[in-house]
C-alpha cells in the first residue's frame, strides 16, 4: 500500500477537472443556454452520436441496405463525426485534429463517483490477549508444564487463564474470546491433563474418551496436531482424526485399533456412528464443539444435535463435560448451548462483555451485534475501486507489498467462489513463472517471479488441500488465494495481510477472516475491497463496532502520476507531428484517447489539457518532482544519444553564446 489517508481515495489516476484543473469557460464548450438547456443539448448530441455509430456498425454488417437508408445513416455519421471532432478539438486544444471515426467506449468514459460516506463514531471493544499468569502456575502434571514451556508457551492468554481452572473442575462451559487468542489450548490442556490422571492408565482399546467436533478438515488436522504435541509425555493416550475426504476403510481400521481423543468433522462422525460397529461412544467424558458459530453457519446444526443425542446418557451422574467455543456469540450459538450444556460457566475474555452478558445471560440478535472483538494489533483498511480497476488494483497491491518489504511477507486473499480462486491462481501462477526481462528498472512480470502462490478451496481433493495448507503454513513468504474454507479457526503463522477481495456480508464472517492475522498479540493488517456502490457496507461494519481506515492504492506511485499526465500530453502533441507522408498511418484521429490514457495509467483522458491552468499546488508538485535542471554543459553533452560525452570546442562556443 503506498499511502493511507482519511480524506481521499485515488485509484489509478483520475484526471477529472475537479482534482487537477481550474474551471475555465473554454472547457464548457460552445453550447449556449441555461444549465438545463445545455444538459439537454449535450444529451441529444451524445444520443445521436451513439445511434449513428451503432447504425454504422449495422450498415457495416448488412451492406445490402437501401440507398435512401445509407444516405440517412451517412448524414448521421457525419453529424456524429462533427460532434466528435468538436469535442476532440476542444479537449486537445492546440493540436489540430481532424474528425475521428472512432467510438469512445463507455468503459473509459464512465468512472463512478466515490460517494460520500456516513461514518459512525465507533467504540471498539478491547480484549487483552495475555494475562499476568504463567503456565507454571497451573495445577498441571510437571511433565505437561515442561512440555508446554519447551514449545514456547510460558505466559497464559486471558482466555486460558480464565477457562483452564474451570474446565479442570469438570464444569460445562461456554467460552468466547477473540480470534487468535489461544482457545484451542484452553480446552485441550484440561482434557489431556485429566486423561493422564486416570489410573490405571487408559488404553487404546478403551476407545474415545474425548470427542472434539470442528467445522472444517483443515481445522481437524490442526487440532489433532495440537493434541499430538500435548500427549507427547503421556504416550499411552492416542489422539486421532476422522474427516470428510479421507478413505472410510482406513478410518474404520484406525477406529478398530483405538483412538482416545477423537477430532472430527460432524458429517464424517455421523457416518461412522451409523456404519462403523467398532465405534463405541459410551465412555466419552468430554465433548467439545469448537467454532460453534461456524458449525451452525455451515448447516451442521442437525448433525451436531444427532451427535449430542448419540452421546447422551440418561444418568445425570454420568453426564460428560461439554464445552462450546466460539469467537462470536449469536442467538444460534445460544440455542446450541441450551441444547448441549448443563449449568454452564460463561467465560468471556473481554471484561466489558463479561459484565454485561453475565447479567443478561442470553444473547439476542441486538446484543450479538455489539459483541465483536477485534484484536488490538489489527489495522483495518478499506479501498473503494471501480469494478474495472479491481484486478489491476489487486495485482499492484500484491506487487507493492512484495516490493516494498525487505522482509518476507505472507498474505491471504479471500474470494467468494472456487472459480474465482482458480482463475486468479492461474493468472498469478502464470505471472510468477514468466521471465522476460533483465531490466531491473522496469515494472514487469519479473516482479511477480519468486512470488509463491497457493490456493485453497473446496474443489481440491483432500490430499492437495492438506499439502497446500501445510506448505503455506510453513512458508516465510507467499500469497494464499482461498474461499472461506480457510476463514475459521485456521492458525496460519505470520500472516501479515488479509485481503477480502469480495466480502461475504456478515460481520461474523468479516471477523473470522481478518482474524487470520494479528494472532496472539502479533501485528496484522486487513484490507477490504469495495466498489463505489458498496460503500454503505462501511456503515454496517461501523454499527458493529468495526472501524477501518480509508486507504489509497495507487496502481502507480503518486510521483509517477504527475509525470504520466505530462507524458500523455506530450505523446498526443508528438503524434500530431508525423510528416504528412506518414499521416495516413500515424494520425491523431486514430488514437483512442481513453485507451491511450490507460496506457499512461490515467483513469481518463485528461480532457482539458490546454486552455486551462493547473492548480498552483499541482504545478508546484510537478515542478518539485521533475528531475533537477541540469547544467547547460551537461545538457549539451547528453543532447545526442550518440554523444560520446566529449565536449567539443563548438559545443563550448554554443554554451557561451547561450549564456549571453
Ligand atoms: N499462551 C500462549 N502463548 C503463546 N502462543 C500461544 C499461547 N496459546 C496459544 N498460542 C498460539 O496462538 C495461536 C492461536 O491459537 P488458536 O488457534 O488456539 O487461537 P483461537 O483463539 O482458537 O483462534 P480462532 O478463533 O481463530 O480459532 C496458535 O499458534 C497457538 O500455538
Short mmCIF file of N, CA and C in Angstrom, two decimals, residues 91-219:
data_model
loop_
_atom_site.label_atom_id
_atom_site.label_comp_id
_atom_site.label_asym_id
_atom_site.label_seq_id
_atom_site.Cartn_x
_atom_site.Cartn_y
_atom_site.Cartn_z
N UNK A 91 -10.98 19.53 -26.62
CA UNK A 91 -10.28 18.97 -25.47
C UNK A 91 -8.78 18.92 -25.68
N UNK A 92 -8.38 18.59 -26.90
CA UNK A 92 -6.93 18.52 -27.09
C UNK A 92 -6.38 19.88 -27.46
N UNK A 93 -7.27 20.78 -27.71
CA UNK A 93 -6.88 22.18 -27.83
C UNK A 93 -6.03 22.48 -29.04
N UNK A 94 -4.77 22.86 -28.74
CA UNK A 94 -3.91 23.38 -29.81
C UNK A 94 -3.63 22.36 -30.91
N UNK A 95 -3.72 21.09 -30.55
CA UNK A 95 -3.42 20.08 -31.54
C UNK A 95 -4.50 20.09 -32.61
N UNK A 96 -4.08 20.07 -33.85
CA UNK A 96 -5.06 20.13 -34.93
C UNK A 96 -5.49 18.71 -35.27
N UNK A 97 -6.71 18.39 -34.87
CA UNK A 97 -7.15 17.02 -35.08
C UNK A 97 -8.37 16.99 -36.00
N UNK A 98 -8.27 16.28 -37.09
CA UNK A 98 -9.42 16.16 -37.97
C UNK A 98 -10.48 15.23 -37.39
N UNK A 99 -11.67 15.16 -38.03
CA UNK A 99 -12.74 14.36 -37.45
C UNK A 99 -12.32 12.92 -37.23
N UNK A 100 -12.77 12.37 -36.13
CA UNK A 100 -12.45 10.99 -35.82
C UNK A 100 -13.63 10.11 -36.20
N UNK A 101 -13.33 8.92 -36.62
CA UNK A 101 -14.41 7.98 -36.89
C UNK A 101 -14.58 7.04 -35.70
N UNK A 102 -13.79 7.27 -34.65
CA UNK A 102 -13.78 6.34 -33.51
C UNK A 102 -15.00 6.45 -32.62
N UNK A 103 -15.16 5.44 -31.82
CA UNK A 103 -16.25 5.38 -30.87
C UNK A 103 -15.61 5.29 -29.50
N UNK A 104 -15.94 6.22 -28.60
CA UNK A 104 -15.29 6.20 -27.29
C UNK A 104 -16.08 5.29 -26.37
N UNK A 105 -15.44 4.23 -25.98
CA UNK A 105 -16.12 3.22 -25.15
C UNK A 105 -16.46 3.80 -23.79
N UNK A 106 -17.66 3.45 -23.31
CA UNK A 106 -18.07 3.97 -22.01
C UNK A 106 -17.22 3.36 -20.90
N UNK A 107 -16.52 2.28 -21.23
CA UNK A 107 -15.63 1.68 -20.25
C UNK A 107 -14.62 2.70 -19.74
N UNK A 108 -14.23 3.58 -20.64
CA UNK A 108 -13.23 4.57 -20.26
C UNK A 108 -13.82 5.92 -19.91
N UNK A 109 -15.06 6.16 -20.41
CA UNK A 109 -15.65 7.47 -20.13
C UNK A 109 -16.25 7.52 -18.73
N UNK A 110 -16.87 6.39 -18.35
CA UNK A 110 -17.63 6.42 -17.10
C UNK A 110 -16.81 5.93 -15.93
N UNK A 111 -16.54 6.81 -15.04
CA UNK A 111 -15.91 6.41 -13.80
C UNK A 111 -16.83 6.80 -12.68
N UNK A 112 -17.37 5.81 -11.97
CA UNK A 112 -18.34 6.15 -10.96
C UNK A 112 -17.75 7.07 -9.90
N UNK A 113 -18.56 8.01 -9.46
CA UNK A 113 -18.12 8.90 -8.39
C UNK A 113 -18.01 8.08 -7.11
N UNK A 114 -17.04 8.41 -6.29
CA UNK A 114 -16.96 7.75 -4.98
C UNK A 114 -17.91 8.50 -4.06
N UNK A 115 -18.97 7.88 -3.61
CA UNK A 115 -19.93 8.63 -2.80
C UNK A 115 -19.36 9.01 -1.43
N UNK A 116 -19.93 10.08 -0.88
CA UNK A 116 -19.53 10.47 0.48
C UNK A 116 -20.08 9.43 1.43
N UNK A 117 -19.33 9.12 2.44
CA UNK A 117 -19.80 8.07 3.34
C UNK A 117 -20.15 8.61 4.71
N UNK A 118 -21.27 8.12 5.25
CA UNK A 118 -21.63 8.47 6.62
C UNK A 118 -20.84 7.54 7.53
N UNK A 119 -20.06 8.15 8.38
CA UNK A 119 -19.31 7.29 9.32
C UNK A 119 -19.92 7.47 10.70
N UNK A 120 -19.92 6.40 11.46
CA UNK A 120 -20.48 6.45 12.81
C UNK A 120 -19.32 6.39 13.79
N UNK A 121 -19.49 7.09 14.91
CA UNK A 121 -18.41 7.01 15.91
C UNK A 121 -18.40 5.58 16.46
N UNK A 122 -17.22 5.00 16.46
CA UNK A 122 -17.15 3.59 16.86
C UNK A 122 -16.30 3.42 18.12
N UNK A 123 -16.91 2.83 19.15
CA UNK A 123 -16.12 2.48 20.35
C UNK A 123 -15.82 1.00 20.26
N UNK A 124 -14.62 0.67 19.84
CA UNK A 124 -14.33 -0.76 19.66
C UNK A 124 -14.11 -1.44 21.01
N UNK A 125 -14.50 -2.72 21.03
CA UNK A 125 -14.37 -3.47 22.27
C UNK A 125 -12.98 -4.10 22.32
N UNK A 126 -12.33 -3.99 23.46
CA UNK A 126 -10.95 -4.46 23.57
C UNK A 126 -10.87 -5.69 24.46
N UNK A 127 -9.89 -6.49 24.15
CA UNK A 127 -9.67 -7.69 24.96
C UNK A 127 -8.16 -7.87 25.07
N UNK A 128 -7.64 -7.92 26.29
CA UNK A 128 -6.20 -8.14 26.46
C UNK A 128 -5.88 -9.56 26.04
N UNK A 129 -4.86 -9.74 25.21
CA UNK A 129 -4.55 -11.11 24.76
C UNK A 129 -3.93 -11.91 25.89
N UNK A 130 -2.89 -11.34 26.50
CA UNK A 130 -2.17 -12.11 27.53
C UNK A 130 -2.60 -11.71 28.93
N UNK A 131 -2.62 -12.69 29.80
CA UNK A 131 -2.93 -12.43 31.21
C UNK A 131 -1.61 -12.25 31.96
N UNK A 132 -1.71 -12.04 33.27
CA UNK A 132 -0.47 -11.87 34.05
C UNK A 132 -0.02 -13.21 34.63
N UNK A 133 -0.70 -14.29 34.23
CA UNK A 133 -0.34 -15.59 34.81
C UNK A 133 0.48 -16.46 33.86
N UNK A 134 1.14 -17.43 34.47
CA UNK A 134 2.06 -18.27 33.70
C UNK A 134 1.65 -19.74 33.73
N UNK A 135 2.08 -20.47 32.71
CA UNK A 135 1.75 -21.89 32.62
C UNK A 135 2.16 -22.63 33.89
N UNK A 136 3.33 -22.26 34.43
CA UNK A 136 3.81 -22.99 35.60
C UNK A 136 2.95 -22.77 36.85
N UNK A 137 2.07 -21.74 36.80
CA UNK A 137 1.17 -21.52 37.94
C UNK A 137 -0.04 -22.45 37.92
N UNK A 138 -0.24 -23.16 36.82
CA UNK A 138 -1.43 -24.02 36.72
C UNK A 138 -1.20 -25.35 37.44
N UNK A 139 -2.27 -25.91 38.02
CA UNK A 139 -2.11 -27.20 38.72
C UNK A 139 -2.07 -28.37 37.73
N UNK A 140 -1.01 -28.43 36.96
CA UNK A 140 -0.90 -29.46 35.92
C UNK A 140 0.24 -30.41 36.25
N UNK A 141 0.27 -31.54 35.55
CA UNK A 141 1.37 -32.50 35.72
C UNK A 141 2.67 -31.80 35.32
N UNK A 142 3.74 -31.99 36.11
CA UNK A 142 5.01 -31.29 35.80
C UNK A 142 5.53 -31.58 34.40
N UNK A 143 5.30 -32.82 33.91
CA UNK A 143 5.77 -33.12 32.54
C UNK A 143 5.04 -32.25 31.52
N UNK A 144 3.78 -32.01 31.83
CA UNK A 144 3.00 -31.21 30.87
C UNK A 144 3.49 -29.77 30.89
N UNK A 145 3.78 -29.27 32.09
CA UNK A 145 4.27 -27.89 32.19
C UNK A 145 5.59 -27.74 31.44
N UNK A 146 6.48 -28.71 31.65
CA UNK A 146 7.78 -28.56 30.97
C UNK A 146 7.61 -28.73 29.45
N UNK A 147 6.70 -29.59 29.04
CA UNK A 147 6.48 -29.76 27.60
C UNK A 147 5.92 -28.47 26.98
N UNK A 148 4.97 -27.86 27.69
CA UNK A 148 4.39 -26.60 27.18
C UNK A 148 5.44 -25.50 27.11
N UNK A 149 6.25 -25.42 28.17
CA UNK A 149 7.28 -24.38 28.21
C UNK A 149 8.28 -24.57 27.07
N UNK A 150 8.61 -25.85 26.85
CA UNK A 150 9.56 -26.13 25.74
C UNK A 150 8.98 -25.72 24.39
N UNK A 151 7.67 -25.82 24.27
CA UNK A 151 7.04 -25.44 23.00
C UNK A 151 6.87 -23.92 22.88
N UNK A 152 7.27 -23.19 23.91
CA UNK A 152 7.23 -21.73 23.84
C UNK A 152 6.00 -21.12 24.50
N UNK A 153 5.18 -21.93 25.16
CA UNK A 153 4.00 -21.40 25.84
C UNK A 153 4.36 -21.17 27.31
N UNK A 154 4.64 -19.92 27.62
CA UNK A 154 5.04 -19.64 29.00
C UNK A 154 3.95 -18.85 29.71
N UNK A 155 3.56 -17.74 29.07
CA UNK A 155 2.54 -16.88 29.67
C UNK A 155 1.18 -17.32 29.16
N UNK A 156 0.17 -17.30 30.05
CA UNK A 156 -1.17 -17.72 29.62
C UNK A 156 -1.91 -16.58 28.95
N UNK A 157 -2.69 -16.91 27.95
CA UNK A 157 -3.54 -15.87 27.38
C UNK A 157 -4.74 -15.68 28.33
N UNK A 158 -5.47 -14.58 28.15
CA UNK A 158 -6.57 -14.27 29.07
C UNK A 158 -7.59 -15.41 29.10
N UNK A 159 -7.94 -15.90 27.90
CA UNK A 159 -8.98 -16.94 27.87
C UNK A 159 -8.46 -18.24 28.51
N UNK A 160 -7.18 -18.52 28.36
CA UNK A 160 -6.62 -19.72 29.00
C UNK A 160 -6.62 -19.57 30.52
N UNK A 161 -6.24 -18.37 30.97
CA UNK A 161 -6.20 -18.11 32.40
C UNK A 161 -7.60 -18.26 33.00
N UNK A 162 -8.62 -17.81 32.26
CA UNK A 162 -9.98 -17.87 32.78
C UNK A 162 -10.60 -19.27 32.66
N UNK A 163 -10.31 -19.95 31.53
CA UNK A 163 -11.03 -21.20 31.26
C UNK A 163 -10.41 -22.44 31.90
N UNK A 164 -9.08 -22.54 31.88
CA UNK A 164 -8.45 -23.81 32.30
C UNK A 164 -8.86 -24.23 33.73
N UNK A 165 -8.82 -23.33 34.73
CA UNK A 165 -9.21 -23.77 36.08
C UNK A 165 -10.64 -24.32 36.14
N UNK A 166 -11.59 -23.67 35.42
CA UNK A 166 -12.98 -24.16 35.41
C UNK A 166 -13.08 -25.53 34.77
N UNK A 167 -12.40 -25.68 33.65
CA UNK A 167 -12.51 -26.95 32.92
C UNK A 167 -11.84 -28.09 33.70
N UNK A 168 -10.78 -27.76 34.44
CA UNK A 168 -10.13 -28.81 35.25
C UNK A 168 -11.09 -29.34 36.32
N UNK A 169 -12.07 -28.49 36.71
CA UNK A 169 -13.06 -28.93 37.72
C UNK A 169 -14.19 -29.74 37.09
N UNK A 170 -14.19 -29.85 35.78
CA UNK A 170 -15.18 -30.69 35.09
C UNK A 170 -16.49 -29.99 34.78
N UNK A 171 -16.50 -28.64 34.84
CA UNK A 171 -17.76 -27.93 34.58
C UNK A 171 -17.99 -27.73 33.08
N UNK A 172 -19.27 -27.69 32.70
CA UNK A 172 -19.61 -27.30 31.33
C UNK A 172 -19.28 -25.82 31.14
N UNK A 173 -18.95 -25.43 29.94
CA UNK A 173 -18.60 -24.02 29.75
C UNK A 173 -18.93 -23.54 28.34
N UNK A 174 -19.29 -22.28 28.29
CA UNK A 174 -19.45 -21.58 27.01
C UNK A 174 -18.33 -20.55 26.97
N UNK A 175 -17.38 -20.75 26.06
CA UNK A 175 -16.18 -19.89 26.04
C UNK A 175 -16.20 -18.99 24.82
N UNK A 176 -16.05 -17.71 25.06
CA UNK A 176 -15.98 -16.78 23.93
C UNK A 176 -14.76 -15.88 24.07
N UNK A 177 -13.98 -15.83 23.05
CA UNK A 177 -12.88 -14.86 23.07
C UNK A 177 -12.45 -14.59 21.64
N UNK A 178 -11.71 -13.51 21.47
CA UNK A 178 -11.38 -13.05 20.12
C UNK A 178 -10.58 -14.09 19.33
N UNK A 179 -10.52 -13.87 18.03
CA UNK A 179 -9.77 -14.78 17.17
C UNK A 179 -8.29 -14.76 17.57
N UNK A 180 -7.65 -15.89 17.43
CA UNK A 180 -6.21 -15.98 17.69
C UNK A 180 -5.82 -15.74 19.13
N UNK A 181 -6.70 -16.12 20.09
CA UNK A 181 -6.38 -15.85 21.50
C UNK A 181 -6.00 -17.13 22.24
N UNK A 182 -5.84 -18.23 21.50
CA UNK A 182 -5.37 -19.47 22.14
C UNK A 182 -6.48 -20.32 22.73
N UNK A 183 -7.64 -20.33 22.08
CA UNK A 183 -8.78 -21.11 22.61
C UNK A 183 -8.52 -22.62 22.52
N UNK A 184 -7.76 -23.05 21.50
CA UNK A 184 -7.53 -24.49 21.33
C UNK A 184 -6.81 -25.06 22.55
N UNK A 185 -5.75 -24.37 23.00
CA UNK A 185 -5.05 -24.87 24.18
C UNK A 185 -5.92 -24.74 25.42
N UNK A 186 -6.81 -23.73 25.43
CA UNK A 186 -7.67 -23.51 26.61
C UNK A 186 -8.55 -24.74 26.87
N UNK A 187 -8.99 -25.44 25.82
CA UNK A 187 -9.80 -26.63 26.09
C UNK A 187 -8.99 -27.93 26.02
N UNK A 188 -7.87 -27.94 25.27
CA UNK A 188 -7.14 -29.21 25.12
C UNK A 188 -6.21 -29.51 26.31
N UNK A 189 -5.67 -28.48 26.95
CA UNK A 189 -4.80 -28.74 28.11
C UNK A 189 -5.59 -29.48 29.21
N UNK A 190 -6.79 -28.97 29.62
CA UNK A 190 -7.52 -29.69 30.68
C UNK A 190 -7.89 -31.12 30.28
N UNK A 191 -8.23 -31.34 29.00
CA UNK A 191 -8.62 -32.70 28.58
C UNK A 191 -7.44 -33.66 28.75
N UNK A 192 -6.28 -33.27 28.23
CA UNK A 192 -5.11 -34.17 28.31
C UNK A 192 -4.71 -34.36 29.77
N UNK A 193 -4.75 -33.26 30.55
CA UNK A 193 -4.36 -33.39 31.95
C UNK A 193 -5.25 -34.40 32.66
N UNK A 194 -6.56 -34.32 32.43
CA UNK A 194 -7.47 -35.20 33.16
C UNK A 194 -7.39 -36.64 32.64
N UNK A 195 -7.10 -36.80 31.37
CA UNK A 195 -6.97 -38.17 30.85
C UNK A 195 -5.71 -38.86 31.40
N UNK A 196 -4.62 -38.09 31.57
CA UNK A 196 -3.39 -38.72 32.06
C UNK A 196 -3.50 -39.06 33.55
N UNK A 197 -4.48 -38.39 34.23
CA UNK A 197 -4.66 -38.63 35.67
C UNK A 197 -5.30 -39.99 35.96
N UNK A 198 -6.07 -40.48 34.98
CA UNK A 198 -6.85 -41.70 35.20
C UNK A 198 -5.92 -42.87 35.50
N UNK A 199 -6.23 -43.57 36.59
CA UNK A 199 -5.43 -44.77 36.92
C UNK A 199 -6.36 -45.98 36.98
N UNK A 200 -5.95 -47.14 36.57
CA UNK A 200 -4.73 -47.35 35.78
C UNK A 200 -4.82 -46.58 34.46
N UNK A 201 -3.70 -46.44 33.81
CA UNK A 201 -3.65 -45.67 32.56
C UNK A 201 -4.71 -46.16 31.57
N UNK A 202 -5.27 -45.21 30.86
CA UNK A 202 -6.24 -45.60 29.84
C UNK A 202 -5.53 -46.36 28.72
N UNK A 203 -6.29 -47.18 28.02
CA UNK A 203 -5.71 -47.97 26.91
C UNK A 203 -6.37 -47.57 25.60
N UNK A 204 -5.71 -47.88 24.53
CA UNK A 204 -6.28 -47.61 23.19
C UNK A 204 -7.65 -48.26 23.07
N UNK A 205 -7.71 -49.48 23.59
CA UNK A 205 -8.94 -50.25 23.43
C UNK A 205 -10.13 -49.65 24.20
N UNK A 206 -9.85 -48.69 25.06
CA UNK A 206 -10.97 -48.01 25.75
C UNK A 206 -11.79 -47.18 24.77
N UNK A 207 -11.20 -46.90 23.62
CA UNK A 207 -11.92 -46.13 22.60
C UNK A 207 -11.98 -44.66 22.96
N UNK A 208 -12.87 -43.90 22.30
CA UNK A 208 -12.88 -42.45 22.51
C UNK A 208 -13.36 -42.03 23.90
N UNK A 209 -12.54 -41.21 24.57
CA UNK A 209 -12.93 -40.63 25.87
C UNK A 209 -13.21 -39.14 25.69
N UNK A 210 -12.65 -38.58 24.62
CA UNK A 210 -12.92 -37.16 24.31
C UNK A 210 -13.26 -37.04 22.84
N UNK A 211 -14.32 -36.27 22.55
CA UNK A 211 -14.70 -36.03 21.15
C UNK A 211 -14.68 -34.53 20.89
N UNK A 212 -13.94 -34.14 19.86
CA UNK A 212 -13.83 -32.72 19.52
C UNK A 212 -14.47 -32.54 18.14
N UNK A 213 -15.49 -31.73 18.04
CA UNK A 213 -16.16 -31.50 16.75
C UNK A 213 -15.70 -30.16 16.19
N UNK A 214 -15.21 -30.18 14.98
CA UNK A 214 -14.74 -28.94 14.33
C UNK A 214 -15.40 -28.81 12.95
N UNK A 215 -15.56 -27.58 12.46
CA UNK A 215 -16.29 -27.44 11.20
C UNK A 215 -15.56 -27.83 9.92
N UNK A 216 -14.24 -27.71 9.89
CA UNK A 216 -13.54 -27.98 8.61
C UNK A 216 -12.41 -29.00 8.77
N UNK A 217 -12.04 -29.55 7.63
CA UNK A 217 -11.00 -30.59 7.63
C UNK A 217 -9.65 -30.03 8.09
N UNK A 218 -9.34 -28.83 7.60
CA UNK A 218 -8.04 -28.24 7.96
C UNK A 218 -7.97 -28.02 9.48
N UNK A 219 -9.10 -27.60 10.02
CA UNK A 219 -9.14 -27.34 11.46
C UNK A 219 -9.02 -28.66 12.23
#
